[in-house]
Amino acid sequence: MDVTKLIAANAKRLREGKKLTLDAAAAATGVSRSMLAQIERGEVNPTISVLWKMANGYKVSFTALVEREGDAVAVLRQGELPPLSEDGGRYLNYPLFSFDERTGFETYRIVIRSGGALDAQPHLSGAEEYITVFSGSAEIRVGEAVYTLERGDSIRFRADVPHGYRNPGADTAELSMLIYYHRS
């Protein structure tokens, strides 16, 4: 199943599971009713920012919108993972392992081309991000503070505040991201 159809099926299942009309879902997420309808019909491939708005509005993890049904062992091949794209294709997000109630986290591979950036919406209350840079460099903004990370550097921060990612260098930056959701 391609990523647009996968998101369409998950978006509709989540909205209906919460017993929300499209109008109520639009109010909860800040995404227009018409855009939500197009997403659920698989007519558009939403941006990462729109998916975050939907996840926060539905009070679910981001990967709940992009996850596939899994087996006990999952091997992910790089060439088989379609990325979610922002900033004209300069920010690529590869959802790897979706949120799991037992562990409380989800993981991603992030590729940011030179000059690429993403401003992220605050995640669910208490969420934390753990990022490691494997190549290139990245600026991570948490609130108003900016942290520059080079190859091998890592950062942990509360992700329930506005934050962002930017590649200030000439080389492509590759990052590993884990988002942990504290149990309430």
mmCIF file with all atom_site columns, C-alpha atoms in Angstrom:
data_model
loop_
_atom_site.group_PDB
_atom_site.id
_atom_site.type_symbol
_atom_site.label_atom_id
_atom_site.label_alt_id
_atom_site.label_comp_id
_atom_site.label_asym_id
_atom_site.label_entity_id
_atom_site.label_seq_id
_atom_site.pdbx_PDB_ins_code
_atom_site.Cartn_x
_atom_site.Cartn_y
_atom_site.Cartn_z
_atom_site.occupancy
_atom_site.B_iso_or_equiv
_atom_site.pdbx_formal_charge
_atom_site.auth_seq_id
_atom_site.auth_comp_id
_atom_site.auth_asym_id
_atom_site.auth_atom_id
_atom_site.pdbx_PDB_model_num
ATOM 1   C CA . MET A 1 1   ? 0.000   0.000  0.000  1.00 0.00 ? 1   MET A CA 1
ATOM 2   C CA . ASP A 1 2   ? 1.438   3.409  -0.901 1.00 0.00 ? 2   ASP A CA 1
ATOM 3   C CA . VAL A 1 3   ? 1.901   6.058  1.784  1.00 0.00 ? 3   VAL A CA 1
ATOM 4   C CA . THR A 1 4   ? -1.027  8.241  0.617  1.00 0.00 ? 4   THR A CA 1
ATOM 5   C CA . LYS A 1 5   ? -3.476  5.319  0.824  1.00 0.00 ? 5   LYS A CA 1
ATOM 6   C CA . LEU A 1 6   ? -2.003  4.211  4.142  1.00 0.00 ? 6   LEU A CA 1
ATOM 7   C CA . ILE A 1 7   ? -2.461  7.689  5.646  1.00 0.00 ? 7   ILE A CA 1
ATOM 8   C CA . ALA A 1 8   ? -5.987  7.887  4.180  1.00 0.00 ? 8   ALA A CA 1
ATOM 9   C CA . ALA A 1 9   ? -7.053  4.616  5.802  1.00 0.00 ? 9   ALA A CA 1
ATOM 10  C CA . ASN A 1 10  ? -5.455  5.449  9.160  1.00 0.00 ? 10  ASN A CA 1
ATOM 11  C CA . ALA A 1 11  ? -6.841  9.013  9.240  1.00 0.00 ? 11  ALA A CA 1
ATOM 12  C CA . LYS A 1 12  ? -10.382 7.831  8.600  1.00 0.00 ? 12  LYS A CA 1
ATOM 13  C CA . ARG A 1 13  ? -10.087 4.956  11.102 1.00 0.00 ? 13  ARG A CA 1
ATOM 14  C CA . LEU A 1 14  ? -8.753  7.274  13.828 1.00 0.00 ? 14  LEU A CA 1
ATOM 15  C CA . ARG A 1 15  ? -11.391 9.968  13.246 1.00 0.00 ? 15  ARG A CA 1
ATOM 16  C CA . GLU A 1 16  ? -14.235 7.472  13.181 1.00 0.00 ? 16  GLU A CA 1
ATOM 17  C CA . GLY A 1 17  ? -12.810 5.663  16.223 1.00 0.00 ? 17  GLY A CA 1
ATOM 18  C CA . LYS A 1 18  ? -13.036 8.942  18.131 1.00 0.00 ? 18  LYS A CA 1
ATOM 19  C CA . LYS A 1 19  ? -16.587 9.418  16.803 1.00 0.00 ? 19  LYS A CA 1
ATOM 20  C CA . LEU A 1 20  ? -15.736 12.783 15.257 1.00 0.00 ? 20  LEU A CA 1
ATOM 21  C CA . THR A 1 21  ? -17.494 14.319 12.290 1.00 0.00 ? 21  THR A CA 1
ATOM 22  C CA . LEU A 1 22  ? -15.262 16.022 9.743  1.00 0.00 ? 22  LEU A CA 1
ATOM 23  C CA . ASP A 1 23  ? -16.352 19.384 11.180 1.00 0.00 ? 23  ASP A CA 1
ATOM 24  C CA . ALA A 1 24  ? -15.451 18.312 14.738 1.00 0.00 ? 24  ALA A CA 1
ATOM 25  C CA . ALA A 1 25  ? -12.139 16.873 13.503 1.00 0.00 ? 25  ALA A CA 1
ATOM 26  C CA . ALA A 1 26  ? -11.344 20.159 11.752 1.00 0.00 ? 26  ALA A CA 1
ATOM 27  C CA . ALA A 1 27  ? -12.021 22.060 14.981 1.00 0.00 ? 27  ALA A CA 1
ATOM 28  C CA . ALA A 1 28  ? -9.853  19.668 17.008 1.00 0.00 ? 28  ALA A CA 1
ATOM 29  C CA . THR A 1 29  ? -6.904  19.635 14.592 1.00 0.00 ? 29  THR A CA 1
ATOM 30  C CA . GLY A 1 30  ? -6.875  23.064 12.986 1.00 0.00 ? 30  GLY A CA 1
ATOM 31  C CA . VAL A 1 31  ? -6.898  21.347 9.573  1.00 0.00 ? 31  VAL A CA 1
ATOM 32  C CA . SER A 1 32  ? -9.752  22.373 7.273  1.00 0.00 ? 32  SER A CA 1
ATOM 33  C CA . ARG A 1 33  ? -12.702 20.037 6.758  1.00 0.00 ? 33  ARG A CA 1
ATOM 34  C CA . SER A 1 34  ? -12.037 19.902 3.016  1.00 0.00 ? 34  SER A CA 1
ATOM 35  C CA . MET A 1 35  ? -8.354  18.997 3.539  1.00 0.00 ? 35  MET A CA 1
ATOM 36  C CA . LEU A 1 36  ? -9.295  16.248 6.017  1.00 0.00 ? 36  LEU A CA 1
ATOM 37  C CA . ALA A 1 37  ? -11.817 14.855 3.523  1.00 0.00 ? 37  ALA A CA 1
ATOM 38  C CA . GLN A 1 38  ? -9.207  14.883 0.733  1.00 0.00 ? 38  GLN A CA 1
ATOM 39  C CA . ILE A 1 39  ? -6.690  13.133 2.992  1.00 0.00 ? 39  ILE A CA 1
ATOM 40  C CA . GLU A 1 40  ? -9.227  10.444 3.956  1.00 0.00 ? 40  GLU A CA 1
ATOM 41  C CA . ARG A 1 41  ? -10.078 9.855  0.282  1.00 0.00 ? 41  ARG A CA 1
ATOM 42  C CA . GLY A 1 42  ? -6.364  9.519  -0.565 1.00 0.00 ? 42  GLY A CA 1
ATOM 43  C CA . GLU A 1 43  ? -6.476  12.479 -2.935 1.00 0.00 ? 43  GLU A CA 1
ATOM 44  C CA . VAL A 1 44  ? -3.565  14.348 -1.310 1.00 0.00 ? 44  VAL A CA 1
ATOM 45  C CA . ASN A 1 45  ? -0.339  13.421 0.417  1.00 0.00 ? 45  ASN A CA 1
ATOM 46  C CA . PRO A 1 46  ? -0.355  15.708 3.486  1.00 0.00 ? 46  PRO A CA 1
ATOM 47  C CA . THR A 1 47  ? 2.737   17.524 4.706  1.00 0.00 ? 47  THR A CA 1
ATOM 48  C CA . ILE A 1 48  ? 4.471   16.539 7.923  1.00 0.00 ? 48  ILE A CA 1
ATOM 49  C CA . SER A 1 49  ? 3.098   19.706 9.556  1.00 0.00 ? 49  SER A CA 1
ATOM 50  C CA . VAL A 1 50  ? -0.486  18.755 8.684  1.00 0.00 ? 50  VAL A CA 1
ATOM 51  C CA . LEU A 1 51  ? 0.045   15.211 10.002 1.00 0.00 ? 51  LEU A CA 1
ATOM 52  C CA . TRP A 1 52  ? 1.374   16.607 13.300 1.00 0.00 ? 52  TRP A CA 1
ATOM 53  C CA . LYS A 1 53  ? -1.691  18.847 13.620 1.00 0.00 ? 53  LYS A CA 1
ATOM 54  C CA . MET A 1 54  ? -3.922  15.825 13.048 1.00 0.00 ? 54  MET A CA 1
ATOM 55  C CA . ALA A 1 55  ? -1.995  13.657 15.532 1.00 0.00 ? 55  ALA A CA 1
ATOM 56  C CA . ASN A 1 56  ? -2.097  16.341 18.215 1.00 0.00 ? 56  ASN A CA 1
ATOM 57  C CA . GLY A 1 57  ? -5.782  17.068 17.586 1.00 0.00 ? 57  GLY A CA 1
ATOM 58  C CA . TYR A 1 58  ? -6.693  13.380 17.750 1.00 0.00 ? 58  TYR A CA 1
ATOM 59  C CA . LYS A 1 59  ? -4.322  12.934 20.739 1.00 0.00 ? 59  LYS A CA 1
ATOM 60  C CA . VAL A 1 60  ? -2.452  10.076 19.093 1.00 0.00 ? 60  VAL A CA 1
ATOM 61  C CA . SER A 1 61  ? 1.174   9.524  18.139 1.00 0.00 ? 61  SER A CA 1
ATOM 62  C CA . PHE A 1 62  ? 2.377   10.766 14.749 1.00 0.00 ? 62  PHE A CA 1
ATOM 63  C CA . THR A 1 63  ? 3.046   7.219  13.609 1.00 0.00 ? 63  THR A CA 1
ATOM 64  C CA . ALA A 1 64  ? -0.576  6.245  14.263 1.00 0.00 ? 64  ALA A CA 1
ATOM 65  C CA . LEU A 1 65  ? -1.249  8.056  10.976 1.00 0.00 ? 65  LEU A CA 1
ATOM 66  C CA . VAL A 1 66  ? 1.529   6.360  8.979  1.00 0.00 ? 66  VAL A CA 1
ATOM 67  C CA . GLU A 1 67  ? 1.906   2.907  10.567 1.00 0.00 ? 67  GLU A CA 1
ATOM 68  C CA . ARG A 1 68  ? 1.476   -0.443 8.876  1.00 0.00 ? 68  ARG A CA 1
ATOM 69  C CA . GLU A 1 69  ? 0.343   -3.612 10.617 1.00 0.00 ? 69  GLU A CA 1
ATOM 70  C CA . GLY A 1 70  ? 3.419   -5.358 11.981 1.00 0.00 ? 70  GLY A CA 1
ATOM 71  C CA . ASP A 1 71  ? 4.772   -8.798 12.773 1.00 0.00 ? 71  ASP A CA 1
ATOM 72  C CA . ALA A 1 72  ? 6.856   -9.924 15.782 1.00 0.00 ? 72  ALA A CA 1
ATOM 73  C CA . VAL A 1 73  ? 10.059  -9.200 13.795 1.00 0.00 ? 73  VAL A CA 1
ATOM 74  C CA . ALA A 1 74  ? 10.274  -6.291 11.407 1.00 0.00 ? 74  ALA A CA 1
ATOM 75  C CA . VAL A 1 75  ? 13.170  -5.636 9.030  1.00 0.00 ? 75  VAL A CA 1
ATOM 76  C CA . LEU A 1 76  ? 12.989  -2.286 7.293  1.00 0.00 ? 76  LEU A CA 1
ATOM 77  C CA . ARG A 1 77  ? 14.896  -1.860 4.023  1.00 0.00 ? 77  ARG A CA 1
ATOM 78  C CA . GLN A 1 78  ? 15.912  1.692  3.194  1.00 0.00 ? 78  GLN A CA 1
ATOM 79  C CA . GLY A 1 79  ? 14.780  1.427  -0.424 1.00 0.00 ? 79  GLY A CA 1
ATOM 80  C CA . GLU A 1 80  ? 11.309  0.264  0.619  1.00 0.00 ? 80  GLU A CA 1
ATOM 81  C CA . LEU A 1 81  ? 10.546  3.177  2.979  1.00 0.00 ? 81  LEU A CA 1
ATOM 82  C CA . PRO A 1 82  ? 8.818   6.111  1.291  1.00 0.00 ? 82  PRO A CA 1
ATOM 83  C CA . PRO A 1 83  ? 9.679   9.355  3.104  1.00 0.00 ? 83  PRO A CA 1
ATOM 84  C CA . LEU A 1 84  ? 7.362   12.122 4.177  1.00 0.00 ? 84  LEU A CA 1
ATOM 85  C CA . SER A 1 85  ? 8.686   15.353 2.696  1.00 0.00 ? 85  SER A CA 1
ATOM 86  C CA . GLU A 1 86  ? 8.758   19.026 3.748  1.00 0.00 ? 86  GLU A CA 1
ATOM 87  C CA . ASP A 1 87  ? 10.594  22.161 2.683  1.00 0.00 ? 87  ASP A CA 1
ATOM 88  C CA . GLY A 1 88  ? 10.553  21.349 -1.027 1.00 0.00 ? 88  GLY A CA 1
ATOM 89  C CA . GLY A 1 89  ? 12.044  17.884 -0.429 1.00 0.00 ? 89  GLY A CA 1
ATOM 90  C CA . ARG A 1 90  ? 14.979  19.169 1.627  1.00 0.00 ? 90  ARG A CA 1
ATOM 91  C CA . TYR A 1 91  ? 13.567  17.676 4.887  1.00 0.00 ? 91  TYR A CA 1
ATOM 92  C CA . LEU A 1 92  ? 12.732  13.959 4.671  1.00 0.00 ? 92  LEU A CA 1
ATOM 93  C CA . ASN A 1 93  ? 11.155  11.964 7.492  1.00 0.00 ? 93  ASN A CA 1
ATOM 94  C CA . TYR A 1 94  ? 11.227  8.166  7.303  1.00 0.00 ? 94  TYR A CA 1
ATOM 95  C CA . PRO A 1 95  ? 8.850   6.743  9.940  1.00 0.00 ? 95  PRO A CA 1
ATOM 96  C CA . LEU A 1 96  ? 10.563  3.551  11.116 1.00 0.00 ? 96  LEU A CA 1
ATOM 97  C CA . PHE A 1 97  ? 8.906   1.948  14.109 1.00 0.00 ? 97  PHE A CA 1
ATOM 98  C CA . SER A 1 98  ? 5.492   3.212  15.078 1.00 0.00 ? 98  SER A CA 1
ATOM 99  C CA . PHE A 1 99  ? 4.315   4.018  18.571 1.00 0.00 ? 99  PHE A CA 1
ATOM 100 C CA . ASP A 1 100 ? 3.922   1.016  20.839 1.00 0.00 ? 100 ASP A CA 1
ATOM 101 C CA . GLU A 1 101 ? 1.914   1.225  24.094 1.00 0.00 ? 101 GLU A CA 1
ATOM 102 C CA . ARG A 1 102 ? 4.346   -1.172 25.795 1.00 0.00 ? 102 ARG A CA 1
ATOM 103 C CA . THR A 1 103 ? 7.434   0.939  25.118 1.00 0.00 ? 103 THR A CA 1
ATOM 104 C CA . GLY A 1 104 ? 5.901   4.421  24.885 1.00 0.00 ? 104 GLY A CA 1
ATOM 105 C CA . PHE A 1 105 ? 8.009   5.526  21.909 1.00 0.00 ? 105 PHE A CA 1
ATOM 106 C CA . GLU A 1 106 ? 8.314   5.768  18.124 1.00 0.00 ? 106 GLU A CA 1
ATOM 107 C CA . THR A 1 107 ? 11.408  6.147  15.920 1.00 0.00 ? 107 THR A CA 1
ATOM 108 C CA . TYR A 1 108 ? 12.347  7.966  12.727 1.00 0.00 ? 108 TYR A CA 1
ATOM 109 C CA . ARG A 1 109 ? 15.240  8.430  10.335 1.00 0.00 ? 109 ARG A CA 1
ATOM 110 C CA . ILE A 1 110 ? 15.560  12.094 9.354  1.00 0.00 ? 110 ILE A CA 1
ATOM 111 C CA . VAL A 1 111 ? 17.491  13.359 6.311  1.00 0.00 ? 111 VAL A CA 1
ATOM 112 C CA . ILE A 1 112 ? 17.968  17.119 5.974  1.00 0.00 ? 112 ILE A CA 1
ATOM 113 C CA . ARG A 1 113 ? 19.585  18.410 2.814  1.00 0.00 ? 113 ARG A CA 1
ATOM 114 C CA . SER A 1 114 ? 21.703  21.575 2.884  1.00 0.00 ? 114 SER A CA 1
ATOM 115 C CA . GLY A 1 115 ? 19.549  24.538 3.959  1.00 0.00 ? 115 GLY A CA 1
ATOM 116 C CA . GLY A 1 116 ? 16.555  22.317 4.729  1.00 0.00 ? 116 GLY A CA 1
ATOM 117 C CA . ALA A 1 117 ? 14.434  23.011 7.789  1.00 0.00 ? 117 ALA A CA 1
ATOM 118 C CA . LEU A 1 118 ? 11.229  22.106 9.592  1.00 0.00 ? 118 LEU A CA 1
ATOM 119 C CA . ASP A 1 119 ? 9.413   24.030 12.320 1.00 0.00 ? 119 ASP A CA 1
ATOM 120 C CA . ALA A 1 120 ? 7.552   21.481 14.429 1.00 0.00 ? 120 ALA A CA 1
ATOM 121 C CA . GLN A 1 121 ? 4.385   21.931 16.412 1.00 0.00 ? 121 GLN A CA 1
ATOM 122 C CA . PRO A 1 122 ? 4.501   21.011 20.111 1.00 0.00 ? 122 PRO A CA 1
ATOM 123 C CA . HIS A 1 123 ? 3.825   17.314 20.645 1.00 0.00 ? 123 HIS A CA 1
ATOM 124 C CA . LEU A 1 124 ? 1.584   15.809 23.300 1.00 0.00 ? 124 LEU A CA 1
ATOM 125 C CA . SER A 1 125 ? 2.218   17.026 26.855 1.00 0.00 ? 125 SER A CA 1
ATOM 126 C CA . GLY A 1 126 ? 5.310   15.439 28.389 1.00 0.00 ? 126 GLY A CA 1
ATOM 127 C CA . ALA A 1 127 ? 6.717   14.133 25.082 1.00 0.00 ? 127 ALA A CA 1
ATOM 128 C CA . GLU A 1 128 ? 10.506  14.032 24.791 1.00 0.00 ? 128 GLU A CA 1
ATOM 129 C CA . GLU A 1 129 ? 12.725  13.778 21.722 1.00 0.00 ? 129 GLU A CA 1
ATOM 130 C CA . TYR A 1 130 ? 16.077  12.028 21.588 1.00 0.00 ? 130 TYR A CA 1
ATOM 131 C CA . ILE A 1 131 ? 18.149  12.894 18.508 1.00 0.00 ? 131 ILE A CA 1
ATOM 132 C CA . THR A 1 132 ? 21.566  11.681 17.370 1.00 0.00 ? 132 THR A CA 1
ATOM 133 C CA . VAL A 1 133 ? 23.383  13.120 14.346 1.00 0.00 ? 133 VAL A CA 1
ATOM 134 C CA . PHE A 1 134 ? 25.097  10.433 12.248 1.00 0.00 ? 134 PHE A CA 1
ATOM 135 C CA . SER A 1 135 ? 26.378  12.655 9.423  1.00 0.00 ? 135 SER A CA 1
ATOM 136 C CA . GLY A 1 136 ? 26.531  16.351 8.654  1.00 0.00 ? 136 GLY A CA 1
ATOM 137 C CA . SER A 1 137 ? 25.403  18.930 11.182 1.00 0.00 ? 137 SER A CA 1
ATOM 138 C CA . ALA A 1 138 ? 22.047  20.092 12.480 1.00 0.00 ? 138 ALA A CA 1
ATOM 139 C CA . GLU A 1 139 ? 20.656  22.989 14.438 1.00 0.00 ? 139 GLU A CA 1
ATOM 140 C CA . ILE A 1 140 ? 17.939  21.968 16.857 1.00 0.00 ? 140 ILE A CA 1
ATOM 141 C CA . ARG A 1 141 ? 15.724  24.774 18.152 1.00 0.00 ? 141 ARG A CA 1
ATOM 142 C CA . VAL A 1 142 ? 13.870  24.207 21.428 1.00 0.00 ? 142 VAL A CA 1
ATOM 143 C CA . GLY A 1 143 ? 11.699  27.208 22.219 1.00 0.00 ? 143 GLY A CA 1
ATOM 144 C CA . GLU A 1 144 ? 14.043  30.156 21.594 1.00 0.00 ? 144 GLU A CA 1
ATOM 145 C CA . ALA A 1 145 ? 17.317  28.269 22.267 1.00 0.00 ? 145 ALA A CA 1
ATOM 146 C CA . VAL A 1 146 ? 19.330  26.826 19.350 1.00 0.00 ? 146 VAL A CA 1
ATOM 147 C CA . TYR A 1 147 ? 21.771  23.918 19.747 1.00 0.00 ? 147 TYR A CA 1
ATOM 148 C CA . THR A 1 148 ? 24.284  23.029 17.029 1.00 0.00 ? 148 THR A CA 1
ATOM 149 C CA . LEU A 1 149 ? 25.041  19.317 16.766 1.00 0.00 ? 149 LEU A CA 1
ATOM 150 C CA . GLU A 1 150 ? 27.809  17.727 14.733 1.00 0.00 ? 150 GLU A CA 1
ATOM 151 C CA . ARG A 1 151 ? 28.348  14.092 13.699 1.00 0.00 ? 151 ARG A CA 1
ATOM 152 C CA . GLY A 1 152 ? 28.147  11.885 16.813 1.00 0.00 ? 152 GLY A CA 1
ATOM 153 C CA . ASP A 1 153 ? 26.365  14.485 18.988 1.00 0.00 ? 153 ASP A CA 1
ATOM 154 C CA . SER A 1 154 ? 23.016  13.803 20.658 1.00 0.00 ? 154 SER A CA 1
ATOM 155 C CA . ILE A 1 155 ? 20.327  15.889 22.321 1.00 0.00 ? 155 ILE A CA 1
ATOM 156 C CA . ARG A 1 156 ? 17.296  15.185 24.528 1.00 0.00 ? 156 ARG A CA 1
ATOM 157 C CA . PHE A 1 157 ? 14.557  17.781 25.062 1.00 0.00 ? 157 PHE A CA 1
ATOM 158 C CA . ARG A 1 158 ? 10.927  18.266 26.010 1.00 0.00 ? 158 ARG A CA 1
ATOM 159 C CA . ALA A 1 159 ? 9.063   18.281 22.705 1.00 0.00 ? 159 ALA A CA 1
ATOM 160 C CA . ASP A 1 160 ? 5.788   19.723 24.014 1.00 0.00 ? 160 ASP A CA 1
ATOM 161 C CA . VAL A 1 161 ? 7.054   23.207 23.054 1.00 0.00 ? 161 VAL A CA 1
ATOM 162 C CA . PRO A 1 162 ? 7.634   24.712 19.601 1.00 0.00 ? 162 PRO A CA 1
ATOM 163 C CA . HIS A 1 163 ? 10.860  23.317 18.180 1.00 0.00 ? 163 HIS A CA 1
ATOM 164 C CA . GLY A 1 164 ? 12.603  22.897 14.861 1.00 0.00 ? 164 GLY A CA 1
ATOM 165 C CA . TYR A 1 165 ? 15.409  21.351 12.860 1.00 0.00 ? 165 TYR A CA 1
ATOM 166 C CA . ARG A 1 166 ? 17.728  22.939 10.303 1.00 0.00 ? 166 ARG A CA 1
ATOM 167 C CA . ASN A 1 167 ? 20.786  21.901 8.342  1.00 0.00 ? 167 ASN A CA 1
ATOM 168 C CA . PRO A 1 168 ? 23.168  24.885 8.265  1.00 0.00 ? 168 PRO A CA 1
ATOM 169 C CA . GLY A 1 169 ? 25.939  22.973 6.478  1.00 0.00 ? 169 GLY A CA 1
ATOM 170 C CA . ALA A 1 170 ? 26.776  22.086 2.902  1.00 0.00 ? 170 ALA A CA 1
ATOM 171 C CA . ASP A 1 171 ? 26.540  18.309 3.502  1.00 0.00 ? 171 ASP A CA 1
ATOM 172 C CA . THR A 1 172 ? 23.360  16.312 4.012  1.00 0.00 ? 172 THR A CA 1
ATOM 173 C CA . ALA A 1 173 ? 22.562  15.689 7.682  1.00 0.00 ? 173 ALA A CA 1
ATOM 174 C CA . GLU A 1 174 ? 21.279  12.264 8.762  1.00 0.00 ? 174 GLU A CA 1
ATOM 175 C CA . LEU A 1 175 ? 19.663  11.902 12.162 1.00 0.00 ? 175 LEU A CA 1
ATOM 176 C CA . SER A 1 176 ? 18.010  9.276  14.274 1.00 0.00 ? 176 SER A CA 1
ATOM 177 C CA . MET A 1 177 ? 14.976  10.510 16.225 1.00 0.00 ? 177 MET A CA 1
ATOM 178 C CA . LEU A 1 178 ? 13.108  8.784  19.026 1.00 0.00 ? 178 LEU A CA 1
ATOM 179 C CA . ILE A 1 179 ? 9.979   10.386 20.480 1.00 0.00 ? 179 ILE A CA 1
ATOM 180 C CA . TYR A 1 180 ? 9.046   9.142  23.945 1.00 0.00 ? 180 TYR A CA 1
ATOM 181 C CA . TYR A 1 181 ? 5.548   9.708  25.315 1.00 0.00 ? 181 TYR A CA 1
ATOM 182 C CA . HIS A 1 182 ? 5.371   9.679  29.116 1.00 0.00 ? 182 HIS A CA 1
ATOM 183 C CA . ARG A 1 183 ? 2.577   7.575  30.462 1.00 0.00 ? 183 ARG A CA 1
ATOM 184 C CA . SER A 1 184 ? 0.066   9.572  32.436 1.00 0.00 ? 184 SER A CA 1
#
